[in-house]
mmCIF file of C-alpha atoms and ligand atoms in Angstrom:
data_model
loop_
_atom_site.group_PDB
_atom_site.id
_atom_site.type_symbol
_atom_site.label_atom_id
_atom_site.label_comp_id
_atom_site.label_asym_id
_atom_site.label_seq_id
_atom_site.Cartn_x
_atom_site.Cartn_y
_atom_site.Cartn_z
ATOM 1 C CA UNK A 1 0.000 0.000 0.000
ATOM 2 C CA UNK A 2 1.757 3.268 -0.754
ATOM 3 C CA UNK A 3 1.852 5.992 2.072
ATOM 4 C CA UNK A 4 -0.759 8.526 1.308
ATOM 5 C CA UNK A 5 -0.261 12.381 1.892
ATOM 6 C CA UNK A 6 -2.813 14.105 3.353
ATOM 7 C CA UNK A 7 -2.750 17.943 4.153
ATOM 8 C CA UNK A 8 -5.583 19.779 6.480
ATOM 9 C CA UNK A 9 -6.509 23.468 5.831
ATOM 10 C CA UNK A 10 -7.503 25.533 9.070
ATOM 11 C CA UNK A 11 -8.230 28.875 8.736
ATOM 12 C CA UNK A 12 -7.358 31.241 11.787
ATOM 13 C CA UNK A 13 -9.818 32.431 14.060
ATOM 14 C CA UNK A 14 -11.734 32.580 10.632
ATOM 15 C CA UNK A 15 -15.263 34.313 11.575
ATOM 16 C CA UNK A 16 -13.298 36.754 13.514
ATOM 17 C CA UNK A 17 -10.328 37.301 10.751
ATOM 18 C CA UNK A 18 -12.927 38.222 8.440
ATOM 19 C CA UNK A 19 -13.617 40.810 10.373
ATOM 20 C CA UNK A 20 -10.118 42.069 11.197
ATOM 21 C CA UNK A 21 -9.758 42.318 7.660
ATOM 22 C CA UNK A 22 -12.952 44.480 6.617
ATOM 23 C CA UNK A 23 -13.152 46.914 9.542
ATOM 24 C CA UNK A 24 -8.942 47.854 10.068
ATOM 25 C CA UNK A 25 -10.106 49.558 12.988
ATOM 26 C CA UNK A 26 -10.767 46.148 14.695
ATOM 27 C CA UNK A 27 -7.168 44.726 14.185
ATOM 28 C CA UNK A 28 -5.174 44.161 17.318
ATOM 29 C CA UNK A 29 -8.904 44.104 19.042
ATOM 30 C CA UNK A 30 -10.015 41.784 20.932
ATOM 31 C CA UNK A 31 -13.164 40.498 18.658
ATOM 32 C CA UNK A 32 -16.159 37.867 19.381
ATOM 33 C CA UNK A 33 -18.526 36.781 16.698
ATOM 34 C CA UNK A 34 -21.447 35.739 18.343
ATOM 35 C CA UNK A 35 -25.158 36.545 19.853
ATOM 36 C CA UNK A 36 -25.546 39.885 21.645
ATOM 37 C CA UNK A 37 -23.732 40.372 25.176
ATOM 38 C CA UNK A 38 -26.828 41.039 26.976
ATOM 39 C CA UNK A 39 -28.876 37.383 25.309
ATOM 40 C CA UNK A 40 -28.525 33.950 26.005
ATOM 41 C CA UNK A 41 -26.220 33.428 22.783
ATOM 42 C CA UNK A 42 -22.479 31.959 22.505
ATOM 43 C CA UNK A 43 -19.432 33.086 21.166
ATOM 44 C CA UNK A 44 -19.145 31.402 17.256
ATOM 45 C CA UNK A 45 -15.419 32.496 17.540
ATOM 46 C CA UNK A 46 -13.116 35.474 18.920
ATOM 47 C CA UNK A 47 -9.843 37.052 17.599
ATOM 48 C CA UNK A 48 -6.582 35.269 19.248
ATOM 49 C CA UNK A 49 -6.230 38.942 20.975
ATOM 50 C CA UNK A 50 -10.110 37.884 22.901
ATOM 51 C CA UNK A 51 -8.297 34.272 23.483
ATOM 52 C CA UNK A 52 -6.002 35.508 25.977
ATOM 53 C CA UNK A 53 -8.574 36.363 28.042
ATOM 54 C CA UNK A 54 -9.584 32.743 28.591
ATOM 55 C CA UNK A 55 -12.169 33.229 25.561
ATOM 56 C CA UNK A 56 -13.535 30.247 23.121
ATOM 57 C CA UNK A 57 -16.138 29.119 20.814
ATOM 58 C CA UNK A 58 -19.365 28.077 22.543
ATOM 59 C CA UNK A 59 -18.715 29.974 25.393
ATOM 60 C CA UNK A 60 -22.005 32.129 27.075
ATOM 61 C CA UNK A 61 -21.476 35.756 24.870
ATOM 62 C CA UNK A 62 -22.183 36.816 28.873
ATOM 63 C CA UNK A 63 -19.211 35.244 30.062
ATOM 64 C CA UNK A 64 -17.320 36.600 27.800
ATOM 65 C CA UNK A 65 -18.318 40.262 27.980
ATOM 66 C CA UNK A 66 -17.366 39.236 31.945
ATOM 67 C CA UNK A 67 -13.948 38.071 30.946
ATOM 68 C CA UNK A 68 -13.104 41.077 28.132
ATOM 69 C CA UNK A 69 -15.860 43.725 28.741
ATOM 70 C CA UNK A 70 -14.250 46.163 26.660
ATOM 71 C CA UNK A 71 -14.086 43.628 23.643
ATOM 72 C CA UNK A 72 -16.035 44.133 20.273
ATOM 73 C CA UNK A 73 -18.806 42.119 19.716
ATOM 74 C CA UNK A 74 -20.150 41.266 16.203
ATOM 75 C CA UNK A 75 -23.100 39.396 14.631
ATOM 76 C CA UNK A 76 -21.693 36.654 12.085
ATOM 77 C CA UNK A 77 -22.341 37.748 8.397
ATOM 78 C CA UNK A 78 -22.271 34.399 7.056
ATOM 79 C CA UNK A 79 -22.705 35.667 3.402
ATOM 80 C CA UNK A 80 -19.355 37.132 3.413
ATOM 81 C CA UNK A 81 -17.845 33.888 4.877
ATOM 82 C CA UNK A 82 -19.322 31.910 2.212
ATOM 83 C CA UNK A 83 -17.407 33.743 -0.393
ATOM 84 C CA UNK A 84 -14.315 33.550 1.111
ATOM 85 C CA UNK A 85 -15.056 29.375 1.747
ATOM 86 C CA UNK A 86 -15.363 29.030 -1.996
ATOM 87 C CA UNK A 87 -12.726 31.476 -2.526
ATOM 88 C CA UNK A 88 -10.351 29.205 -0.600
ATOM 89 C CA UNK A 89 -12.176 25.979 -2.432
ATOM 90 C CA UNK A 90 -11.211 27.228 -5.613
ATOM 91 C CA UNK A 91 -7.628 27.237 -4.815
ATOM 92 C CA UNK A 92 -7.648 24.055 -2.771
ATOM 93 C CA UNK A 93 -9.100 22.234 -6.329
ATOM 94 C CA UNK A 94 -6.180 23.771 -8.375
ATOM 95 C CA UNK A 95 -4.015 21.187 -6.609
ATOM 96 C CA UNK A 96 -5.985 18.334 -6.513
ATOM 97 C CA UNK A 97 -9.946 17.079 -7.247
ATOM 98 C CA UNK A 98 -9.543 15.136 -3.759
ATOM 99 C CA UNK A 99 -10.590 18.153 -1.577
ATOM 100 C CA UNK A 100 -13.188 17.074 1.279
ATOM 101 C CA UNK A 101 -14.663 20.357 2.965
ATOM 102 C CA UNK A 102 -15.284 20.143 6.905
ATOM 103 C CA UNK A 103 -16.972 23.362 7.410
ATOM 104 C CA UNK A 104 -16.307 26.865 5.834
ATOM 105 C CA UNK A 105 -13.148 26.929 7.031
ATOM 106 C CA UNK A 106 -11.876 23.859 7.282
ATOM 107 C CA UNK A 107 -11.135 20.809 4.518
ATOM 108 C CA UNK A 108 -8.873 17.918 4.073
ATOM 109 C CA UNK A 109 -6.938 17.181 0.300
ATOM 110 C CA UNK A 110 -5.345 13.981 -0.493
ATOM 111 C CA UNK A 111 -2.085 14.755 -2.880
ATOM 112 C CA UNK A 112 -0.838 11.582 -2.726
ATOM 113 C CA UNK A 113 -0.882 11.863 -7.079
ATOM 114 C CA UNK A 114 -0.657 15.612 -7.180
ATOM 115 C CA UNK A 115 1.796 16.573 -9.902
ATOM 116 C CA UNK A 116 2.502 20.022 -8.018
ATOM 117 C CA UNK A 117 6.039 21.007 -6.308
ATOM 118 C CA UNK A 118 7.380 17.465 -7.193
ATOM 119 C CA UNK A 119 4.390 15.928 -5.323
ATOM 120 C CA UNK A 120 6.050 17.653 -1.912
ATOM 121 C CA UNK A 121 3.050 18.007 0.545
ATOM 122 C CA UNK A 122 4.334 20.486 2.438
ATOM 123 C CA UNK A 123 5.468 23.110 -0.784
ATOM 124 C CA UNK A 124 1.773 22.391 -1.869
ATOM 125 C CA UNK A 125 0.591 23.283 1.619
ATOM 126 C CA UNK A 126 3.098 26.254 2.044
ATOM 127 C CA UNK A 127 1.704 27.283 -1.759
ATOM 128 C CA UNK A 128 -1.636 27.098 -0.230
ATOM 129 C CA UNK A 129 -1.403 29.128 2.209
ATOM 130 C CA UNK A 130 0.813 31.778 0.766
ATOM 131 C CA UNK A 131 -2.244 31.941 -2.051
ATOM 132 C CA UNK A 132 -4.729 32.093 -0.030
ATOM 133 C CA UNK A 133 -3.466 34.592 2.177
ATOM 134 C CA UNK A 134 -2.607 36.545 -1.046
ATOM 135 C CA UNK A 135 -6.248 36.144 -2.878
ATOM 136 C CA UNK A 136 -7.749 36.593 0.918
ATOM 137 C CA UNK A 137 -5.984 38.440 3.156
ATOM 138 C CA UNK A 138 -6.270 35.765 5.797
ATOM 139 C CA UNK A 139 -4.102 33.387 7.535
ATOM 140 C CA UNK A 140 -4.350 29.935 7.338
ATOM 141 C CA UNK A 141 -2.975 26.790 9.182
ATOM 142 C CA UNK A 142 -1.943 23.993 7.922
ATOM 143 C CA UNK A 143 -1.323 19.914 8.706
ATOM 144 C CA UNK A 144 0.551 17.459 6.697
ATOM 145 C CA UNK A 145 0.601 13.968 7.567
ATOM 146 C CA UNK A 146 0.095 10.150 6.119
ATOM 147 C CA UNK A 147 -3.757 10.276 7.431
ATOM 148 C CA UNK A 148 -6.643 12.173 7.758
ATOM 149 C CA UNK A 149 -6.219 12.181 11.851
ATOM 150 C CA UNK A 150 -2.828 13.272 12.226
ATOM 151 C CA UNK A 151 -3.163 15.779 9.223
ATOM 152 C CA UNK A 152 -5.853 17.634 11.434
ATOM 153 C CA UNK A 153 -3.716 17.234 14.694
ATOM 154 C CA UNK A 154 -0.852 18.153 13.068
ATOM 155 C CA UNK A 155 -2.783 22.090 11.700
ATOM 156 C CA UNK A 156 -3.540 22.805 15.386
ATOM 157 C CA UNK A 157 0.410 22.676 16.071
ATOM 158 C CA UNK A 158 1.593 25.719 15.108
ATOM 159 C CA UNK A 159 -1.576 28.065 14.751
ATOM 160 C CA UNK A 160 -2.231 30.576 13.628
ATOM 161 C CA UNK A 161 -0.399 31.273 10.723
ATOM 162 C CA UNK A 162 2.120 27.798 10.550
ATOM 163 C CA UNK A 163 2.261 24.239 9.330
ATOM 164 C CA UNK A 164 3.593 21.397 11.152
ATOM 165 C CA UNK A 165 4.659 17.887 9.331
ATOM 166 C CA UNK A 166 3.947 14.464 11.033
ATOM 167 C CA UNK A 167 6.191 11.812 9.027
ATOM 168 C CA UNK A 168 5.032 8.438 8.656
ATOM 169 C CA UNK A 169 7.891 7.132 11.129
ATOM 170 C CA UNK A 170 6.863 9.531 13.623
ATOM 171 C CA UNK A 171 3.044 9.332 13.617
ATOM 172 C CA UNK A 172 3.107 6.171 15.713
ATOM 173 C CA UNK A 173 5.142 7.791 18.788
ATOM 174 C CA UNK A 174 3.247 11.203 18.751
ATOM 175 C CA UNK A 175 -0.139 9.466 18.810
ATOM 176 C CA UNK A 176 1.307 7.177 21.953
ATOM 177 C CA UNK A 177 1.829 10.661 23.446
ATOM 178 C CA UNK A 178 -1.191 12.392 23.171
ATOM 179 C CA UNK A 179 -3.612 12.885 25.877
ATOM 180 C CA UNK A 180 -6.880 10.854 24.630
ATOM 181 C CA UNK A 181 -8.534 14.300 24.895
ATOM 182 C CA UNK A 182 -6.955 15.352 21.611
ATOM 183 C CA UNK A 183 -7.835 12.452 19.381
ATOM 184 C CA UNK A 184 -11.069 14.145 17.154
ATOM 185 C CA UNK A 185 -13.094 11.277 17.485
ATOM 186 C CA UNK A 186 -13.162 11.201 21.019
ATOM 187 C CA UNK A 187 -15.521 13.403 22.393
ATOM 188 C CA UNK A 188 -15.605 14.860 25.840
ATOM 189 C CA UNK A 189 -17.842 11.685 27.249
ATOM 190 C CA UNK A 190 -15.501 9.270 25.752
ATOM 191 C CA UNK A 191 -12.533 11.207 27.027
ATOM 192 C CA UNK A 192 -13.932 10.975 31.151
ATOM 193 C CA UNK A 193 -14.566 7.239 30.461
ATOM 194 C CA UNK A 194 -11.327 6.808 29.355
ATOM 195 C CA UNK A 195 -9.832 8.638 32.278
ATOM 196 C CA UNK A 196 -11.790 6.328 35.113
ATOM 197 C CA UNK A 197 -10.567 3.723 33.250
ATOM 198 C CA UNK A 198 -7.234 4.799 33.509
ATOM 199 C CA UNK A 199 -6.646 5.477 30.070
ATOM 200 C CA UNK A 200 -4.621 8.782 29.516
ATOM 201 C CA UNK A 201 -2.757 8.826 26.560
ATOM 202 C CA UNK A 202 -2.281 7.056 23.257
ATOM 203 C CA UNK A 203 -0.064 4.678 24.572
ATOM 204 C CA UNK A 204 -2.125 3.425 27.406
ATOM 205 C CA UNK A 205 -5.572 3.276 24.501
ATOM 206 C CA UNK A 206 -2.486 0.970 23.096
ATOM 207 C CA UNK A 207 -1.682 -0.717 25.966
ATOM 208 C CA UNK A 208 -5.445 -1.477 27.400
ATOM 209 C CA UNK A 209 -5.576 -3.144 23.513
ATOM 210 C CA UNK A 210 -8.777 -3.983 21.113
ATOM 211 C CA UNK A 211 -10.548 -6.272 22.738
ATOM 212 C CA UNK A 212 -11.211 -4.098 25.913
ATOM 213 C CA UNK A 213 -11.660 -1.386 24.038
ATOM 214 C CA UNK A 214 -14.511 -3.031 22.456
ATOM 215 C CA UNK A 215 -15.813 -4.758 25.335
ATOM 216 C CA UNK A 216 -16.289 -1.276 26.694
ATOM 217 C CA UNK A 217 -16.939 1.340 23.929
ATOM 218 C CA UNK A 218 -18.365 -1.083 21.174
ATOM 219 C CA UNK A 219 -17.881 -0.931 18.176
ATOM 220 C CA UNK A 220 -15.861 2.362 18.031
ATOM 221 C CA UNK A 221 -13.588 0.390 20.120
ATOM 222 C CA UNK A 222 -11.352 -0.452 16.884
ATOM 223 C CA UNK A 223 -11.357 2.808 15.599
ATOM 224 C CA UNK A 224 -9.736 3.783 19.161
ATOM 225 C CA UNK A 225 -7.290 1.314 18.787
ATOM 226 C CA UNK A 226 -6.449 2.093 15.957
ATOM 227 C CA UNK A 227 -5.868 5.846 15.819
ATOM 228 C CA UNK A 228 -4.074 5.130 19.248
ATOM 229 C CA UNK A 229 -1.324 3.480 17.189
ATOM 230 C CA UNK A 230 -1.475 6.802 14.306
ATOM 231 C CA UNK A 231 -3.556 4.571 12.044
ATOM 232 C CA UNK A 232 -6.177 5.778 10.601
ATOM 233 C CA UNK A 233 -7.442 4.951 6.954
ATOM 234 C CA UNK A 234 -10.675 7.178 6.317
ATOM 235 C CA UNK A 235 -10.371 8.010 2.763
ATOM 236 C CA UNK A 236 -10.091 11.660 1.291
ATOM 237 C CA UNK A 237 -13.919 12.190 -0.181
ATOM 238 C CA UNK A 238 -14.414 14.514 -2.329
ATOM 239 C CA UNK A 239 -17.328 17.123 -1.972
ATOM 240 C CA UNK A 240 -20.009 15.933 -3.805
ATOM 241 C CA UNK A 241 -19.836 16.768 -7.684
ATOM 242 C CA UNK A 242 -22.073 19.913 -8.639
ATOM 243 C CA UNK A 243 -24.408 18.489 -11.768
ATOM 244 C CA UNK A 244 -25.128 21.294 -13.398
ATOM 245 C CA UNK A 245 -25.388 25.398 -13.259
ATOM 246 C CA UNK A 246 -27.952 27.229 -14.470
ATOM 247 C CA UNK A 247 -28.868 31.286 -14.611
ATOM 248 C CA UNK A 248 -32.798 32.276 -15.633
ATOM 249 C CA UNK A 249 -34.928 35.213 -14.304
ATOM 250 C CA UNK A 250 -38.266 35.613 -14.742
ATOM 251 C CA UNK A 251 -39.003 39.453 -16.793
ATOM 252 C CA UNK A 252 -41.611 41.773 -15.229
ATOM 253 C CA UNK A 253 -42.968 41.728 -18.230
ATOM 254 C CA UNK A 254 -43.302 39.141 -21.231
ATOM 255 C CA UNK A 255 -40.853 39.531 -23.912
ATOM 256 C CA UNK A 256 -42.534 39.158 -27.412
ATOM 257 C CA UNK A 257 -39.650 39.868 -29.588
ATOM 258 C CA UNK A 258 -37.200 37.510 -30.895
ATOM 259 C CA UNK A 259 -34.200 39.934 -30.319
ATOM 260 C CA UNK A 260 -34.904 40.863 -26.791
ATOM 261 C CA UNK A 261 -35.481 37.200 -26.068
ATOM 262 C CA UNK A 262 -32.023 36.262 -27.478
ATOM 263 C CA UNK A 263 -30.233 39.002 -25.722
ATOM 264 C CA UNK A 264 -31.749 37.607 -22.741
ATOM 265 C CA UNK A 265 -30.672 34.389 -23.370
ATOM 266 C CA UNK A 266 -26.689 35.638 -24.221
ATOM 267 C CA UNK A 267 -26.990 37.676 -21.157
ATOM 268 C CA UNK A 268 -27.690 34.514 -18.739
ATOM 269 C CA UNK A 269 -25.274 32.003 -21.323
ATOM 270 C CA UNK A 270 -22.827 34.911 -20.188
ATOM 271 C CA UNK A 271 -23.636 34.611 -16.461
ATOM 272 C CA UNK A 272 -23.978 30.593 -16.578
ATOM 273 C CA UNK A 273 -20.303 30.253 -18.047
ATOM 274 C CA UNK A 274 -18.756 32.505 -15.633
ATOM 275 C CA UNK A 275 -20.252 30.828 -12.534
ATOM 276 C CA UNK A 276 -18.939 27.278 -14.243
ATOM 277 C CA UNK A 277 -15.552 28.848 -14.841
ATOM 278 C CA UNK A 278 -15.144 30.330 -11.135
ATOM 279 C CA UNK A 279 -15.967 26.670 -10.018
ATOM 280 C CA UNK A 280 -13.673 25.168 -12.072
ATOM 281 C CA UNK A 281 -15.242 23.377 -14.021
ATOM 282 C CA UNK A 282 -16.275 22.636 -18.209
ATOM 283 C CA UNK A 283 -19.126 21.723 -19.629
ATOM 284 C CA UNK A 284 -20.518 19.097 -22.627
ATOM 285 C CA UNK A 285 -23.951 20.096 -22.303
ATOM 286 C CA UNK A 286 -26.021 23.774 -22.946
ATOM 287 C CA UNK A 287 -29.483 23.790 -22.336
ATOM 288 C CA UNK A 288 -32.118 26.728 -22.736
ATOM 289 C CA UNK A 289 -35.387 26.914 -20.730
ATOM 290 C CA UNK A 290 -38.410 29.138 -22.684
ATOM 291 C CA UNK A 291 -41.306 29.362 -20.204
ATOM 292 C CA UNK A 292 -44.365 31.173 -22.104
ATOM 293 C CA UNK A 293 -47.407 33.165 -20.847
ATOM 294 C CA UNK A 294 -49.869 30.627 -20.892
ATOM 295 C CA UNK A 295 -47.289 28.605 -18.378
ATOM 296 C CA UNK A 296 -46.407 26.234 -21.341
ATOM 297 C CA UNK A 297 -42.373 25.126 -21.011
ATOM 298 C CA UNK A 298 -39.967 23.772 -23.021
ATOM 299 C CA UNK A 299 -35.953 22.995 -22.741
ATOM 300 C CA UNK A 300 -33.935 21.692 -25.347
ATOM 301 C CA UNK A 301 -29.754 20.912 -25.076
ATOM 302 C CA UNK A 302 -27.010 20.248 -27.275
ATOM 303 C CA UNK A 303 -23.947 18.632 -26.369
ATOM 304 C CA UNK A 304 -19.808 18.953 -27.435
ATOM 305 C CA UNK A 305 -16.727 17.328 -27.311
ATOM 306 C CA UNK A 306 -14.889 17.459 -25.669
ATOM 307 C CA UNK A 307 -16.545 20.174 -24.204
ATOM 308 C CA UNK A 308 -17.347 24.188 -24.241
ATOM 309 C CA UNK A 309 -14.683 26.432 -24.597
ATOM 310 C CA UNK A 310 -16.053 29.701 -24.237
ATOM 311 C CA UNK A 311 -19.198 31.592 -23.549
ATOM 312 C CA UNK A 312 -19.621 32.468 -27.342
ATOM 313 C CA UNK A 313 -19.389 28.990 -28.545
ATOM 314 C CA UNK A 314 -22.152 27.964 -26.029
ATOM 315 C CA UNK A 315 -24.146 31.396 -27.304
ATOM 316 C CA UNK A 316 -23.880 29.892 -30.884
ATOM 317 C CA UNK A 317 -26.228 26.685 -30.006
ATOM 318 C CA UNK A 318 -28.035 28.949 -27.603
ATOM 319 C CA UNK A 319 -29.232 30.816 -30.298
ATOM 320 C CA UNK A 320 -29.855 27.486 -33.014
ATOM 321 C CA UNK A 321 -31.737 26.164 -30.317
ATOM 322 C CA UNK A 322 -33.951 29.670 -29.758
ATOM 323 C CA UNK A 323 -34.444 29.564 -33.679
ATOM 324 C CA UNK A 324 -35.979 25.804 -33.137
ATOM 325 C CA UNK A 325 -38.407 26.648 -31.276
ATOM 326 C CA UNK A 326 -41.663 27.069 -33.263
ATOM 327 C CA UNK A 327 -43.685 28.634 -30.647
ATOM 328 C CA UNK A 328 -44.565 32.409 -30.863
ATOM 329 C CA UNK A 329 -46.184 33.349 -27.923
ATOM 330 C CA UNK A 330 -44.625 36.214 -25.254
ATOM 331 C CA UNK A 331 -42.514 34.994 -23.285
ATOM 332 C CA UNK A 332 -41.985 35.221 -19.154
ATOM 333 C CA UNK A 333 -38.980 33.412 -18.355
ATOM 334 C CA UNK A 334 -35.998 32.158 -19.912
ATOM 335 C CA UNK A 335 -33.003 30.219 -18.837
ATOM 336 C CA UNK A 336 -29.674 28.811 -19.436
ATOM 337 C CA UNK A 337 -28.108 25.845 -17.681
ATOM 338 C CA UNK A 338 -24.902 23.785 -18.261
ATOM 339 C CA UNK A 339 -24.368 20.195 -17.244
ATOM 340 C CA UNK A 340 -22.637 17.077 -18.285
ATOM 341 C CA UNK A 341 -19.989 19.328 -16.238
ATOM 342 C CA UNK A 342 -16.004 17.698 -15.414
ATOM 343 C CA UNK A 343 -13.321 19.119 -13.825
ATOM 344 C CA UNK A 344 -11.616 21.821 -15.692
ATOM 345 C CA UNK A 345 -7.686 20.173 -16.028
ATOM 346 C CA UNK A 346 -4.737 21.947 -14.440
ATOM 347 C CA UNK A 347 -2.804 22.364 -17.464
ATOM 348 C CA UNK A 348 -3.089 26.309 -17.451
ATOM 349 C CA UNK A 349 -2.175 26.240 -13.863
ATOM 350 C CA UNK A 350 0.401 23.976 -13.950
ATOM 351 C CA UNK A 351 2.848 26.853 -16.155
ATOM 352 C CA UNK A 352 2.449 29.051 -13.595
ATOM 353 C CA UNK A 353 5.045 27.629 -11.060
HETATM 354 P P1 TTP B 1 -12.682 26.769 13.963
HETATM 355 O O1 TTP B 1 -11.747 26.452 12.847
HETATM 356 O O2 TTP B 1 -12.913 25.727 15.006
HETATM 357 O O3 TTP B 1 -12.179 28.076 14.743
HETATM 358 P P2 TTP B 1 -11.507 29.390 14.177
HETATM 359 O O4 TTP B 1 -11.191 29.287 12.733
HETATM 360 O O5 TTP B 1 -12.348 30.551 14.571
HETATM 361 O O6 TTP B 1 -10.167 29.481 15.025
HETATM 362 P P3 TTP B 1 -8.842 28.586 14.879
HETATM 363 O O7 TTP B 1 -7.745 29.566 14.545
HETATM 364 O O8 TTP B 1 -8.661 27.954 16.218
HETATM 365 O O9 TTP B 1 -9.082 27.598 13.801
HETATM 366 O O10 TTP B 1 -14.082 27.159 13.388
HETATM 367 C C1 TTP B 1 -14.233 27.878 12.195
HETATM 368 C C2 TTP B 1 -15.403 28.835 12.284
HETATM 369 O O11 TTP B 1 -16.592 28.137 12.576
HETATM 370 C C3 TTP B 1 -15.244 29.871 13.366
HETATM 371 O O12 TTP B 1 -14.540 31.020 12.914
HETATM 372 C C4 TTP B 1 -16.661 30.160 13.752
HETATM 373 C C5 TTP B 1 -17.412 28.895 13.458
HETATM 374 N N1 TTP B 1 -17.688 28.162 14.710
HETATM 375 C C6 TTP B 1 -18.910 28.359 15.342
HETATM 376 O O13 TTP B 1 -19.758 29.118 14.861
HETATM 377 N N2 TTP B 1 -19.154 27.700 16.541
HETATM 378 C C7 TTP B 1 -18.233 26.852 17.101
HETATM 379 O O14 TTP B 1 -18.484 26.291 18.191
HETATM 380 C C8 TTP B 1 -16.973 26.658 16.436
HETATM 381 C C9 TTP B 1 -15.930 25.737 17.030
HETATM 382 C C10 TTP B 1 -16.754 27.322 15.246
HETATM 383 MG MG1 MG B 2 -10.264 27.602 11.935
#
């Protein structure tokens, strides 16, 4: 079996960052995103400048306001975070297809067959973050490792702003050392059973072996005893494929005329190929949606090879396709969509280093 290479992305204090970054006059701050002070609401996360003040994620917003009352506290604006989660997508798929998202800030890639930096995890990961902080303006942290587990333990080491490496003849002693506590898998339940058991670190998970394990956490009893001894095979899985993307508007009122109705459909051909090229992606399929104003609908598609390669040669079927059509009533909504969609290759990228 050949030794995979697995690299976790963390982004730093990410909610909170965000923030930093829009409004200058927060940086250096201590920040929470959260609920109001004053409600029964939690801290979603807080600038490492709030964190020396004992604050964390999930902690009462009125504990925290106790700890830091002069901090700034912010609603989330989750739109914004969004973006930058796809922004950071985006470059995580220029390496490899194999990226599995956590949550918006978070995601693992398997690079095991990436082509990039002589297939050297950590220059991909240090090209990561260096791009990211250049197309975001935020730090990220990052873990390199043989597995899934230790890449994640292994992103916490050096936050914010580092990497830390966990090579395959190491990953065995650092898991024996590592309070149970810090395995992700092992929740804060498991971790107090563990500890009246007299289980403390790795090496005594190890030591109390599978069979007790099992006997008492059940099935997951493996899994302990495995990860115990830095073994942990959980495959990369990528995010699930996007089928198709589509633009279409309804008008406020019906189009009768076949050039408006064409420049409609170029205007959302336009806006459908852009959205597929942000996400990477090319297309073997156009489709066009007509919907008229006695609610009748009809789509019709044509498909390439190997696929699209700009907006204008899509634009040339959309408009054979509009010609097709022999209805001639107004129309109140029109639409185009791509799909058949595969992963645009890294060819163009692949110059740039
Ligand atoms: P995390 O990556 O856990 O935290 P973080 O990025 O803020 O800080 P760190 O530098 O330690 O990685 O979570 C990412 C975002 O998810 C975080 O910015 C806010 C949100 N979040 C919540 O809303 N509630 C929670 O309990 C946690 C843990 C995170
Ligand atoms: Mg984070």
């Amino acid at each position: 079996m050949t030794i995979r290479k697995i690299i976790h992305i963390d982004m730093d204090a990410f909610f909170a960052s965000v923030e930093q970054r829009d409004f200058p006059e927060l940086r250096g701050k201590p920040v929470i995103v959260g609920g109001p002070p004053n409600s029964r609401s939690v801290v979603a996360t807080c600038s490492y400048e709030a964190r020396k003040y004992g604050i964390h994620s999930a902690m009462a917003t009125a504990k925290a306001k106790r700890l830091c009352p002069h901090a700034v506290f912010l609603r989330p604006r989750f739109e914004v975070y969004r973006q930058v989660s796809q922004k950071i997508r985006q470059i995580m798929l220029t390496v490899t297809p194999l990226v599995e998202p956590l949550s918006l800030d978070e995601a693992y890639l398997d690079v095991t067959d990436s082509n990039f930096y002589a297939n050297s995890a950590t220059r991909i990961a240090e090209y990561l973050r260096a791009t990211i902080q250049q197309q975001t303006r935020l730090t990220a942290s990052a873990g390199i490792s043989y597995n899934k587990m230790l890449a994640k333990i292994a992103s916490d080491l050096n936050k914010p702003n580092g990497m830390a490496v966990i090579l395959p003849q190491e990953g065995a002693s650092f898991a024996a050392g590592l309070p149970v506590e810090k395995f992700h898998g092992i929740g804060r339940a498991t971790a107090a059973k563990m500890h009246e058991l007299g289980i403390k670190t790795g090496a005594d998970m190890r030591d109390f072996g599978e069979k007790s394990l099992i006997k008492y956490f059940g099935k997951l009893g493996s899994f302990y005893y495995n990860i115990a001894m830095g073994n942990d095979t959980r495959p990369v899985r990528a995010s699930r494929v996007c089928k198709s993307i589509a633009s279409e508007a309804t008008f406020a009122q019906d189009l009768h005329n076949d050039d408006d109705i064409l420049a409609a459909l170029f205007a959302h051909n336009q806006e459908a190929f852009h959205d597929l090229q942000s996400k990477n992606m090319c297309a073997r399929t156009v489709s066009i949606k007509i919907k008229y104003n006695d609610f009748s609908q009809i789509t019709r598609s044509h498909s390439v090879t190997p696929h699209f390669f700009t907006a204008k040669d899509a634009s040339l079927w959309v408009e054979k396709m509009y010609q097709n059509t022999a209805k001639h009533l107004p129309v109140r909504l029109v639409g185009v969509g791509f799909s058949n969609l595969i992963a645009r290759s890294d060819n163009r990228q692949l110059t740039l280093f």
